[in-house]
Amino acid sequence: MAHVVAPLDQPSNYKDSQARIDRLKQVDILSKSTTLYIGNLSFYTTEEQIYELFTKCASPEDGGGIKRIIMGLDRNTRTPCGFCFVEYYTHAEALACMRYISGSKLDERVIRCDLDLGYKEGRQFGRGKSGGQVRDEHRQDYDPGRGGWGAQAQRMEIERRREAEERYADVQEGPGAVATGGGDWKEAENNVVEVKLKRPRSLDDEGDNMRMGHRTRLDEDFDGERM
Amino acid sequence: MSYGRGGRRRYREDYDDRRREIHETPEQKIKSVIIKFGEVDPVAELPRVEKQIRDHVPLNIPNLSEAFRLSVTEQPYKIPYYAALIRLLHEQPDYSDGTSLGRLLLEDFWKGFQSYLDKLAWRETRLCIQFFAHLTMAKVISPDSMIALLQAFTSVLDEFGVSLGRAKRAAMCAAEGLMFAGPILKFHSTSSVTDMINALQTYNDTMNSPKWLVQSTVSLYCDNPFNEHADELLDSLLNSLKALNDSDFSETSNIIPQPYSDYPPLDPSLSQFNLPSVLVPPEVIELDGLSSNPGEDIQLKKEEWPEYHIHFFDNEISPDPNTPAGYVVRTSLLDLIDIFEVNRKECARLLLEYPKWNLPGTFKPKPGAPVEMEPVPGKDWQLESTILETILGAYLILPEATHKSLYYISLITELCKLSPSTVGPALGKSIRKVYTLLSDGLDVDAARRFADWFAVHMSNFNFQWVWREWLGDLALPVQHPKRTFMRRAIEFEIRLAYHERILKTLPEQMQSPDMYIISEQAPGPDFEYDDPGHPYHAAAQTVLNLFRGRSKAEDVISSLDGVKRELENVDDPGMNVDAAVRFITMQSLLHIGSRSFSHLLNAIERYLPLLRNLASAGMSSTGGSGNYEAKMDILTACASFWKQSRQMISIVFDKLMQYQIVDPTDVVAWVFLQGSGLGDPHEIRAPSSLSAFQWDLLKGALDKANGRVLIAKRKVAALRKEDDDTRARAKATANTMEVDADAKPEESPTVDNPALSTALKAFSTLTQEQKAVLSRTLEGFAAYLAPSASDHHANPATRVVITGEGWNNRADWGRDEWAAWETWGWYRQFCRAYSPYLRNYSNTLSTVSFSRFEGSTDPAAELIRRTWNVATGQDA
């Protein structure tokens, strides 16, 4: 059955960008694969939560089951960075996940599954510049389940903050420290306009509001359901 | 938006655009015209598609008929319109010999049907028969040949020893053909139609015993199934068919579209198509476990049972499947659920679109949609409620559903995402209805699946449930199925999320630990020797430090003697030093592996020799069958360490079996030794009874043993095939080439492959283990359910709950009664779910386990035996 609709258990355009295997061989491996790549996990999701959901696609009576789970870790901090590999004993179990789990929620996030070529040493670590996943380098949104801003955005924010802090390092106190910008037109006189110095406005004041305004991109909202 | 280099990957959850643009040939184009036909307005599209087919050159009949075949078998909701299309292609003689294009297509279509039948592809066969039935009504197919076709299927019911599954499917083929073509067939030959209906009825009358074992709501005390809340598939089929027959099939036009019904009479020069005669081929029977041909699917054939679908809405809300219209709606939806299992998103969409394929007025119009016609009296059903009832009916079939549980669950999730405002309310109502059934004897396995669905569903929808409305049920006894359900659903929710998250979804009264709904603490390990006041604290620290220092397994083994001496000095009168060493070692190992599943695996793998040493009571570190007491101690230590996280108990047991530290039989023995609700607070534990959690452990062990046999069997089959191939090649080489000393075939045909003999030996060992685990389970149940008078731990209620009087007094039942009732339920599940395996050993197993019941009139013993006999097909 697959003539009328596209089955969900076909390999997608997901791939291991560092795999050094030719395309045909990859297709062959995937057609027997027992390993899944799981993406868009929250950094806080545990292996036991993953086990609980994925064990529902296991077929122990068929000689299957969850063989192991390999949690994706940040290369530098050794903390979960939002992906993992789930390895089963049989290919059919991996396919079942593609059909029934991919696109559903775990720990209140929509996760995705993809057939994988199989775990190789080193693949448990993020490949992004900052140690996490590449996608978290470039992410533009605020995602509380994945450490807030994307790594580049975080770096940019740190940079902006540093610039902001340095920018006013030369600030002075006392009369005349703040320019007036010029007053109303007046007859040429010698009056000096005095302005009281207030606390310089911090960038943080605005930053927080901005964060609140952002919505989590991947976390779909299905609240419409009324029971 | 740009992701820089990462932009080439897509992270959205919608994969629908995976289909690549493919250049279509004209052949593919006309095929897709046929397959996609009707998506907007089938009746209006008919003439256009007819013309496109006629105009298409060159004529390629196999290509066209394949499109029809795919359409009929994969889009059954369009069958009436495909029949109409064939009829339009059969209006006049298109060729000099007087045949029509429609006839040519049908001739080729028949070849496809024949190959479905040869493969015993039942669903495809049945859908083709529906198609033929419409064509009979459209006067394209001759009634005589249609009757003969259907008779081929009813004759299956008279085969000697016909399997239930085969009979059920053949009956559906025949009965649906009769329902759809009845108006013409009965007019043509009343007696043939009546005879077929009688044959179906006669067969169905023999099905009472198996029905009793798989009914959705349990009546332990009465011999006949009662169907207050569920409908059996064949029963529904027969009731509907008989209702149609009573009206001489005048109602057929009110249950299915017949777009061809007002077409002008056919050109009399055109002869009707006669379906060739067929025989339904016999099933391939596997005589012994290893005789199957290599390459064949050697999975054990699942036992087929009557199919009860629960029915919880009133007949005004969802159709009664015992009526013709209701039967059609339900089977059409079931076909969709089955066919589109490969793509749950498409399936959800098609389910919600189903009304457009049935007759107008069958379902209430969508809210806000213009009311185009008056509601049809007796119909006007609610689409979403009907869909949910049908999915849940298929999900809760006993002993198990056709597809994995998660399919039905995620299909419902997709429906909710597609149309939250209409599916949401129907979903809430469905949950409440099934919850109500818990008080009326909903089968324990159905109840367990209900909890599983509930938790996964809530996990997809922010854990929003109005728990408040079940507050009143907290007054029920702790083991009442409703209380058990709440406890279990919450436990499953916590496993998918975390304790704090779920706790805050509950009303305050339910949060109290006295209510036994949610545990006080988050699930976690419990290392009992952590307490410096514990007498074994020092010894445990010694072992723990060895593990923490990553000492070698051999070093830990040799250090354990010192620990043992240390313990002998501890003042603890009840102490068994060997057991204490095992407890301390096991718990310390689990302690270092307690941070995650991976940590557990690493800890086990690093210390396998140590674990083998422990399991053999110090006799060996290389494996072997181990020491029974030592293995019981290991399991007890694990269960005690993880007593606050039952999920981890299951995981640890599974991996201990996987690494062959304990055998499945050990796990079964251990479960029955526990005697009461494992992991539950003491207050709610009833004696000698099984809860769903203990059943999960049993199931884990049984499945492990059965799965191993299957793997071994596959291996033997593969090696045999390899062997055969080698021999064949050797033979061929010998025949075609001159045999000189260098070119001698490596394997002489008389010497067996050593890998094969190893595999055969493994197969025989694992088969023994399989038999042992089944036997131990059966014994355990017999001891729990029909305890001897001297059993001090017996559940006093086990004989009360199986009487009619007992059941009728269930409002007064307490903890022990409900727990006993649940244990009976798990025994039923064991017998029916594992019946294909049990049948293999039924004589030996029953002789051993039931010997003490010989001549007994104990009603419990009789019920145990009766259940067993029905499950193993030995009931008279």
PDB file of C-alpha atoms in Angstrom, chain B residues 362-558:
ATOM      1  CA  THR B 362     -25.834  10.099   6.782  1.00  0.00           C
ATOM      2  CA  PHE B 363     -23.930  12.466   9.029  1.00  0.00           C
ATOM      3  CA  LYS B 364     -24.830  15.790  10.570  1.00  0.00           C
ATOM      4  CA  PRO B 365     -23.464  18.656   8.496  1.00  0.00           C
ATOM      5  CA  LYS B 366     -20.365  20.398   9.781  1.00  0.00           C
ATOM      6  CA  PRO B 367     -21.179  23.176  12.196  1.00  0.00           C
ATOM      7  CA  GLY B 368     -21.764  26.324  10.172  1.00  0.00           C
ATOM      8  CA  ALA B 369     -22.064  24.491   6.861  1.00  0.00           C
ATOM      9  CA  PRO B 370     -25.239  25.116   4.882  1.00  0.00           C
ATOM     10  CA  VAL B 371     -27.866  22.466   5.508  1.00  0.00           C
ATOM     11  CA  GLU B 372     -28.420  21.032   2.081  1.00  0.00           C
ATOM     12  CA  MET B 373     -30.985  18.441   2.930  1.00  0.00           C
ATOM     13  CA  GLU B 374     -33.263  17.268   5.671  1.00  0.00           C
ATOM     14  CA  PRO B 375     -31.625  14.809   8.057  1.00  0.00           C
ATOM     15  CA  VAL B 376     -32.469  11.225   7.131  1.00  0.00           C
ATOM     16  CA  PRO B 377     -34.530   9.625   9.897  1.00  0.00           C
ATOM     17  CA  GLY B 378     -32.507   6.997  11.732  1.00  0.00           C
ATOM     18  CA  LYS B 379     -29.231   8.432  10.450  1.00  0.00           C
ATOM     19  CA  ASP B 380     -27.924  11.964  10.959  1.00  0.00           C
ATOM     20  CA  TRP B 381     -25.002  10.694  13.046  1.00  0.00           C
ATOM     21  CA  GLN B 382     -22.098  12.641  14.508  1.00  0.00           C
ATOM     22  CA  LEU B 383     -19.049  12.080  12.367  1.00  0.00           C
ATOM     23  CA  GLU B 384     -16.336  12.667  14.955  1.00  0.00           C
ATOM     24  CA  SER B 385     -17.975  10.506  17.603  1.00  0.00           C
ATOM     25  CA  THR B 386     -18.440   7.743  15.068  1.00  0.00           C
ATOM     26  CA  ILE B 387     -14.802   7.928  13.971  1.00  0.00           C
ATOM     27  CA  LEU B 388     -13.492   7.893  17.528  1.00  0.00           C
ATOM     28  CA  GLU B 389     -15.726   5.008  18.528  1.00  0.00           C
ATOM     29  CA  THR B 390     -14.524   3.056  15.499  1.00  0.00           C
ATOM     30  CA  ILE B 391     -10.831   3.742  16.177  1.00  0.00           C
ATOM     31  CA  LEU B 392     -11.172   2.906  19.851  1.00  0.00           C
ATOM     32  CA  GLY B 393     -13.163  -0.203  18.952  1.00  0.00           C
ATOM     33  CA  ALA B 394     -10.285  -1.379  16.763  1.00  0.00           C
ATOM     34  CA  TYR B 395      -7.719  -0.344  19.382  1.00  0.00           C
ATOM     35  CA  LEU B 396      -9.367  -2.285  22.197  1.00  0.00           C
ATOM     36  CA  ILE B 397      -9.911  -5.566  20.335  1.00  0.00           C
ATOM     37  CA  LEU B 398      -8.861  -8.564  22.420  1.00  0.00           C
ATOM     38  CA  PRO B 399      -6.451 -10.180  22.816  1.00  0.00           C
ATOM     39  CA  GLU B 400      -4.640  -7.595  20.730  1.00  0.00           C
ATOM     40  CA  ALA B 401      -5.220  -5.012  18.040  1.00  0.00           C
ATOM     41  CA  THR B 402      -4.151  -5.506  14.440  1.00  0.00           C
ATOM     42  CA  HIS B 403      -1.621  -2.674  14.543  1.00  0.00           C
ATOM     43  CA  LYS B 404       0.586  -1.337  17.279  1.00  0.00           C
ATOM     44  CA  SER B 405      -1.243   0.604  19.976  1.00  0.00           C
ATOM     45  CA  LEU B 406       0.647   3.726  19.118  1.00  0.00           C
ATOM     46  CA  TYR B 407      -0.866   3.815  15.634  1.00  0.00           C
ATOM     47  CA  TYR B 408      -4.391   4.245  16.942  1.00  0.00           C
ATOM     48  CA  ILE B 409      -3.187   6.722  19.530  1.00  0.00           C
ATOM     49  CA  SER B 410      -1.307   8.902  17.071  1.00  0.00           C
ATOM     50  CA  LEU B 411      -4.153   8.692  14.571  1.00  0.00           C
ATOM     51  CA  ILE B 412      -6.476  10.182  17.184  1.00  0.00           C
ATOM     52  CA  THR B 413      -3.856  12.856  17.888  1.00  0.00           C
ATOM     53  CA  GLU B 414      -3.808  13.781  14.198  1.00  0.00           C
ATOM     54  CA  LEU B 415      -7.597  14.012  14.129  1.00  0.00           C
ATOM     55  CA  CYS B 416      -7.500  16.396  17.075  1.00  0.00           C
ATOM     56  CA  LYS B 417      -4.878  18.514  15.354  1.00  0.00           C
ATOM     57  CA  LEU B 418      -6.866  18.632  12.113  1.00  0.00           C
ATOM     58  CA  SER B 419     -10.158  19.671  13.608  1.00  0.00           C
ATOM     59  CA  PRO B 420      -9.752  20.499  17.289  1.00  0.00           C
ATOM     60  CA  SER B 421     -13.106  22.189  17.663  1.00  0.00           C
ATOM     61  CA  THR B 422     -15.123  19.184  16.483  1.00  0.00           C
ATOM     62  CA  VAL B 423     -12.910  16.245  17.476  1.00  0.00           C
ATOM     63  CA  GLY B 424     -12.038  17.639  20.909  1.00  0.00           C
ATOM     64  CA  PRO B 425     -15.536  17.403  22.377  1.00  0.00           C
ATOM     65  CA  ALA B 426     -16.116  13.943  20.889  1.00  0.00           C
ATOM     66  CA  LEU B 427     -12.814  12.856  22.377  1.00  0.00           C
ATOM     67  CA  GLY B 428     -13.742  14.059  25.841  1.00  0.00           C
ATOM     68  CA  LYS B 429     -17.033  12.195  25.620  1.00  0.00           C
ATOM     69  CA  SER B 430     -15.307   9.033  24.458  1.00  0.00           C
ATOM     70  CA  ILE B 431     -12.911   9.113  27.399  1.00  0.00           C
ATOM     71  CA  ARG B 432     -15.807   9.523  29.818  1.00  0.00           C
ATOM     72  CA  LYS B 433     -17.754   6.680  28.215  1.00  0.00           C
ATOM     73  CA  VAL B 434     -14.862   4.226  28.360  1.00  0.00           C
ATOM     74  CA  TYR B 435     -14.145   5.339  31.912  1.00  0.00           C
ATOM     75  CA  THR B 436     -17.739   4.462  32.817  1.00  0.00           C
ATOM     76  CA  LEU B 437     -17.275   0.983  31.350  1.00  0.00           C
ATOM     77  CA  LEU B 438     -14.520   0.371  33.910  1.00  0.00           C
ATOM     78  CA  SER B 439     -17.227  -0.211  36.528  1.00  0.00           C
ATOM     79  CA  ASP B 440     -19.078  -2.635  34.305  1.00  0.00           C
ATOM     80  CA  GLY B 441     -16.343  -5.147  33.770  1.00  0.00           C
ATOM     81  CA  LEU B 442     -14.250  -3.669  30.964  1.00  0.00           C
ATOM     82  CA  ASP B 443     -11.590  -6.291  30.303  1.00  0.00           C
ATOM     83  CA  VAL B 444      -8.336  -5.707  32.192  1.00  0.00           C
ATOM     84  CA  ASP B 445      -6.181  -5.537  29.109  1.00  0.00           C
ATOM     85  CA  ALA B 446      -8.581  -3.120  27.450  1.00  0.00           C
ATOM     86  CA  ALA B 447      -8.434  -1.035  30.639  1.00  0.00           C
ATOM     87  CA  ARG B 448      -4.656  -1.085  30.561  1.00  0.00           C
ATOM     88  CA  ARG B 449      -4.623   0.085  26.944  1.00  0.00           C
ATOM     89  CA  PHE B 450      -7.131   2.773  27.838  1.00  0.00           C
ATOM     90  CA  ALA B 451      -4.696   4.146  30.428  1.00  0.00           C
ATOM     91  CA  ASP B 452      -1.872   3.969  27.915  1.00  0.00           C
ATOM     92  CA  TRP B 453      -3.857   5.896  25.322  1.00  0.00           C
ATOM     93  CA  PHE B 454      -4.998   8.443  27.876  1.00  0.00           C
ATOM     94  CA  ALA B 455      -1.441   9.192  29.005  1.00  0.00           C
ATOM     95  CA  VAL B 456       0.068   9.452  25.528  1.00  0.00           C
ATOM     96  CA  HIS B 457      -2.826  11.560  24.333  1.00  0.00           C
ATOM     97  CA  MET B 458      -2.545  13.955  27.252  1.00  0.00           C
ATOM     98  CA  SER B 459       1.189  14.135  26.650  1.00  0.00           C
ATOM     99  CA  ASN B 460       0.388  15.521  23.203  1.00  0.00           C
ATOM    100  CA  PHE B 461      -2.105  18.036  24.521  1.00  0.00           C
ATOM    101  CA  ASN B 462      -0.449  19.727  27.481  1.00  0.00           C
ATOM    102  CA  PHE B 463      -1.778  17.215  30.027  1.00  0.00           C
ATOM    103  CA  GLN B 464      -5.054  19.041  30.153  1.00  0.00           C
ATOM    104  CA  TRP B 465      -7.730  16.913  31.667  1.00  0.00           C
ATOM    105  CA  VAL B 466     -10.554  17.829  34.002  1.00  0.00           C
ATOM    106  CA  TRP B 467      -9.531  15.495  36.810  1.00  0.00           C
ATOM    107  CA  ARG B 468     -11.901  17.321  39.104  1.00  0.00           C
ATOM    108  CA  GLU B 469     -14.907  15.513  37.684  1.00  0.00           C
ATOM    109  CA  TRP B 470     -13.592  12.157  38.931  1.00  0.00           C
ATOM    110  CA  LEU B 471     -13.015  13.381  42.489  1.00  0.00           C
ATOM    111  CA  GLY B 472     -16.150  11.569  43.634  1.00  0.00           C
ATOM    112  CA  ASP B 473     -14.637   8.240  42.603  1.00  0.00           C
ATOM    113  CA  LEU B 474     -11.967   8.585  45.269  1.00  0.00           C
ATOM    114  CA  ALA B 475     -14.594   7.106  47.602  1.00  0.00           C
ATOM    115  CA  LEU B 476     -14.360   3.783  45.726  1.00  0.00           C
ATOM    116  CA  PRO B 477     -12.147   0.984  47.078  1.00  0.00           C
ATOM    117  CA  VAL B 478      -8.460   1.411  46.200  1.00  0.00           C
ATOM    118  CA  GLN B 479      -8.426  -1.526  43.800  1.00  0.00           C
ATOM    119  CA  HIS B 480     -11.634  -0.537  42.012  1.00  0.00           C
ATOM    120  CA  PRO B 481     -10.918  -0.389  38.270  1.00  0.00           C
ATOM    121  CA  LYS B 482     -11.589   3.353  38.203  1.00  0.00           C
ATOM    122  CA  ARG B 483      -9.090   4.018  40.977  1.00  0.00           C
ATOM    123  CA  THR B 484      -6.613   1.671  39.347  1.00  0.00           C
ATOM    124  CA  PHE B 485      -7.093   3.501  36.072  1.00  0.00           C
ATOM    125  CA  MET B 486      -6.418   6.914  37.585  1.00  0.00           C
ATOM    126  CA  ARG B 487      -3.317   5.651  39.356  1.00  0.00           C
ATOM    127  CA  ARG B 488      -2.010   3.987  36.236  1.00  0.00           C
ATOM    128  CA  ALA B 489      -2.782   6.874  33.873  1.00  0.00           C
ATOM    129  CA  ILE B 490      -0.935   9.258  36.195  1.00  0.00           C
ATOM    130  CA  GLU B 491       2.013   6.899  36.463  1.00  0.00           C
ATOM    131  CA  PHE B 492       2.244   6.683  32.666  1.00  0.00           C
ATOM    132  CA  GLU B 493       1.926  10.462  32.352  1.00  0.00           C
ATOM    133  CA  ILE B 494       4.791  10.944  34.793  1.00  0.00           C
ATOM    134  CA  ARG B 495       6.962   8.541  32.797  1.00  0.00           C
ATOM    135  CA  LEU B 496       6.384  10.662  29.699  1.00  0.00           C
ATOM    136  CA  ALA B 497       6.911  13.933  31.541  1.00  0.00           C
ATOM    137  CA  TYR B 498       8.019  14.415  35.145  1.00  0.00           C
ATOM    138  CA  HIS B 499       6.468  14.292  38.583  1.00  0.00           C
ATOM    139  CA  GLU B 500       6.141  18.033  39.215  1.00  0.00           C
ATOM    140  CA  ARG B 501       4.553  18.636  35.840  1.00  0.00           C
ATOM    141  CA  ILE B 502       1.825  16.073  36.400  1.00  0.00           C
ATOM    142  CA  LEU B 503       1.297  16.868  40.052  1.00  0.00           C
ATOM    143  CA  LYS B 504       0.250  20.398  39.210  1.00  0.00           C
ATOM    144  CA  THR B 505      -2.401  19.177  36.738  1.00  0.00           C
ATOM    145  CA  LEU B 506      -4.267  17.475  39.593  1.00  0.00           C
ATOM    146  CA  PRO B 507      -6.768  19.049  41.943  1.00  0.00           C
ATOM    147  CA  GLU B 508      -5.497  19.373  45.476  1.00  0.00           C
ATOM    148  CA  GLN B 509      -7.496  16.471  46.896  1.00  0.00           C
ATOM    149  CA  MET B 510      -5.916  14.126  44.398  1.00  0.00           C
ATOM    150  CA  GLN B 511      -2.406  15.257  45.228  1.00  0.00           C
ATOM    151  CA  SER B 512      -2.587  13.807  48.706  1.00  0.00           C
ATOM    152  CA  PRO B 513      -0.577  10.586  49.041  1.00  0.00           C
ATOM    153  CA  ASP B 514      -3.460   9.073  51.031  1.00  0.00           C
ATOM    154  CA  MET B 515      -5.492   8.971  47.849  1.00  0.00           C
ATOM    155  CA  TYR B 516      -2.974   6.669  46.129  1.00  0.00           C
ATOM    156  CA  ILE B 517      -3.339   8.568  42.881  1.00  0.00           C
ATOM    157  CA  ILE B 518       0.130  10.047  42.690  1.00  0.00           C
ATOM    158  CA  SER B 519       3.233   9.245  44.668  1.00  0.00           C
ATOM    159  CA  GLU B 520       4.525  11.797  47.106  1.00  0.00           C
ATOM    160  CA  GLN B 521       7.999  11.820  45.647  1.00  0.00           C
ATOM    161  CA  ALA B 522       9.289  11.918  42.122  1.00  0.00           C
ATOM    162  CA  PRO B 523      10.310   8.455  40.924  1.00  0.00           C
ATOM    163  CA  GLY B 524      13.913   7.787  41.757  1.00  0.00           C
ATOM    164  CA  PRO B 525      16.412   5.282  43.099  1.00  0.00           C
ATOM    165  CA  ASP B 526      16.449   4.165  46.686  1.00  0.00           C
ATOM    166  CA  PHE B 527      19.878   3.068  47.870  1.00  0.00           C
ATOM    167  CA  GLU B 528      18.992   1.716  51.267  1.00  0.00           C
ATOM    168  CA  TYR B 529      22.594   1.526  52.521  1.00  0.00           C
ATOM    169  CA  ASP B 530      23.097   5.261  52.123  1.00  0.00           C
ATOM    170  CA  ASP B 531      21.985   5.787  55.687  1.00  0.00           C
ATOM    171  CA  PRO B 532      25.109   5.743  57.908  1.00  0.00           C
ATOM    172  CA  GLY B 533      22.983   4.080  60.593  1.00  0.00           C
ATOM    173  CA  HIS B 534      22.325   1.062  58.390  1.00  0.00           C
ATOM    174  CA  PRO B 535      24.232  -2.017  59.661  1.00  0.00           C
ATOM    175  CA  TYR B 536      25.565  -2.712  56.140  1.00  0.00           C
ATOM    176  CA  HIS B 537      26.499   0.878  55.437  1.00  0.00           C
ATOM    177  CA  ALA B 538      30.229   0.336  55.766  1.00  0.00           C
ATOM    178  CA  ALA B 539      30.207  -2.819  53.656  1.00  0.00           C
ATOM    179  CA  ALA B 540      28.157  -1.097  50.989  1.00  0.00           C
ATOM    180  CA  GLN B 541      30.572   1.846  50.920  1.00  0.00           C
ATOM    181  CA  THR B 542      33.434  -0.572  50.318  1.00  0.00           C
ATOM    182  CA  VAL B 543      31.681  -2.086  47.301  1.00  0.00           C
ATOM    183  CA  LEU B 544      30.483   1.244  46.020  1.00  0.00           C
ATOM    184  CA  ASN B 545      33.987   2.653  46.134  1.00  0.00           C
ATOM    185  CA  LEU B 546      35.285  -0.264  44.101  1.00  0.00           C
ATOM    186  CA  PHE B 547      32.703   0.538  41.432  1.00  0.00           C
ATOM    187  CA  ARG B 548      33.390   4.234  41.615  1.00  0.00           C
ATOM    188  CA  GLY B 549      37.081   3.598  41.251  1.00  0.00           C
ATOM    189  CA  ARG B 550      36.286   1.511  38.172  1.00  0.00           C
ATOM    190  CA  SER B 551      37.898  -1.578  39.645  1.00  0.00           C
ATOM    191  CA  LYS B 552      38.003  -4.571  37.366  1.00  0.00           C
ATOM    192  CA  ALA B 553      35.171  -7.079  37.688  1.00  0.00           C
ATOM    193  CA  GLU B 554      37.615  -9.779  38.806  1.00  0.00           C
ATOM    194  CA  ASP B 555      38.949  -7.512  41.527  1.00  0.00           C
ATOM    195  CA  VAL B 556      35.462  -6.793  42.775  1.00  0.00           C
ATOM    196  CA  ILE B 557      34.726 -10.521  42.835  1.00  0.00           C
ATOM    197  CA  SER B 558      37.766 -11.228  44.940  1.00  0.00           C
TER     198      SER B 558
END
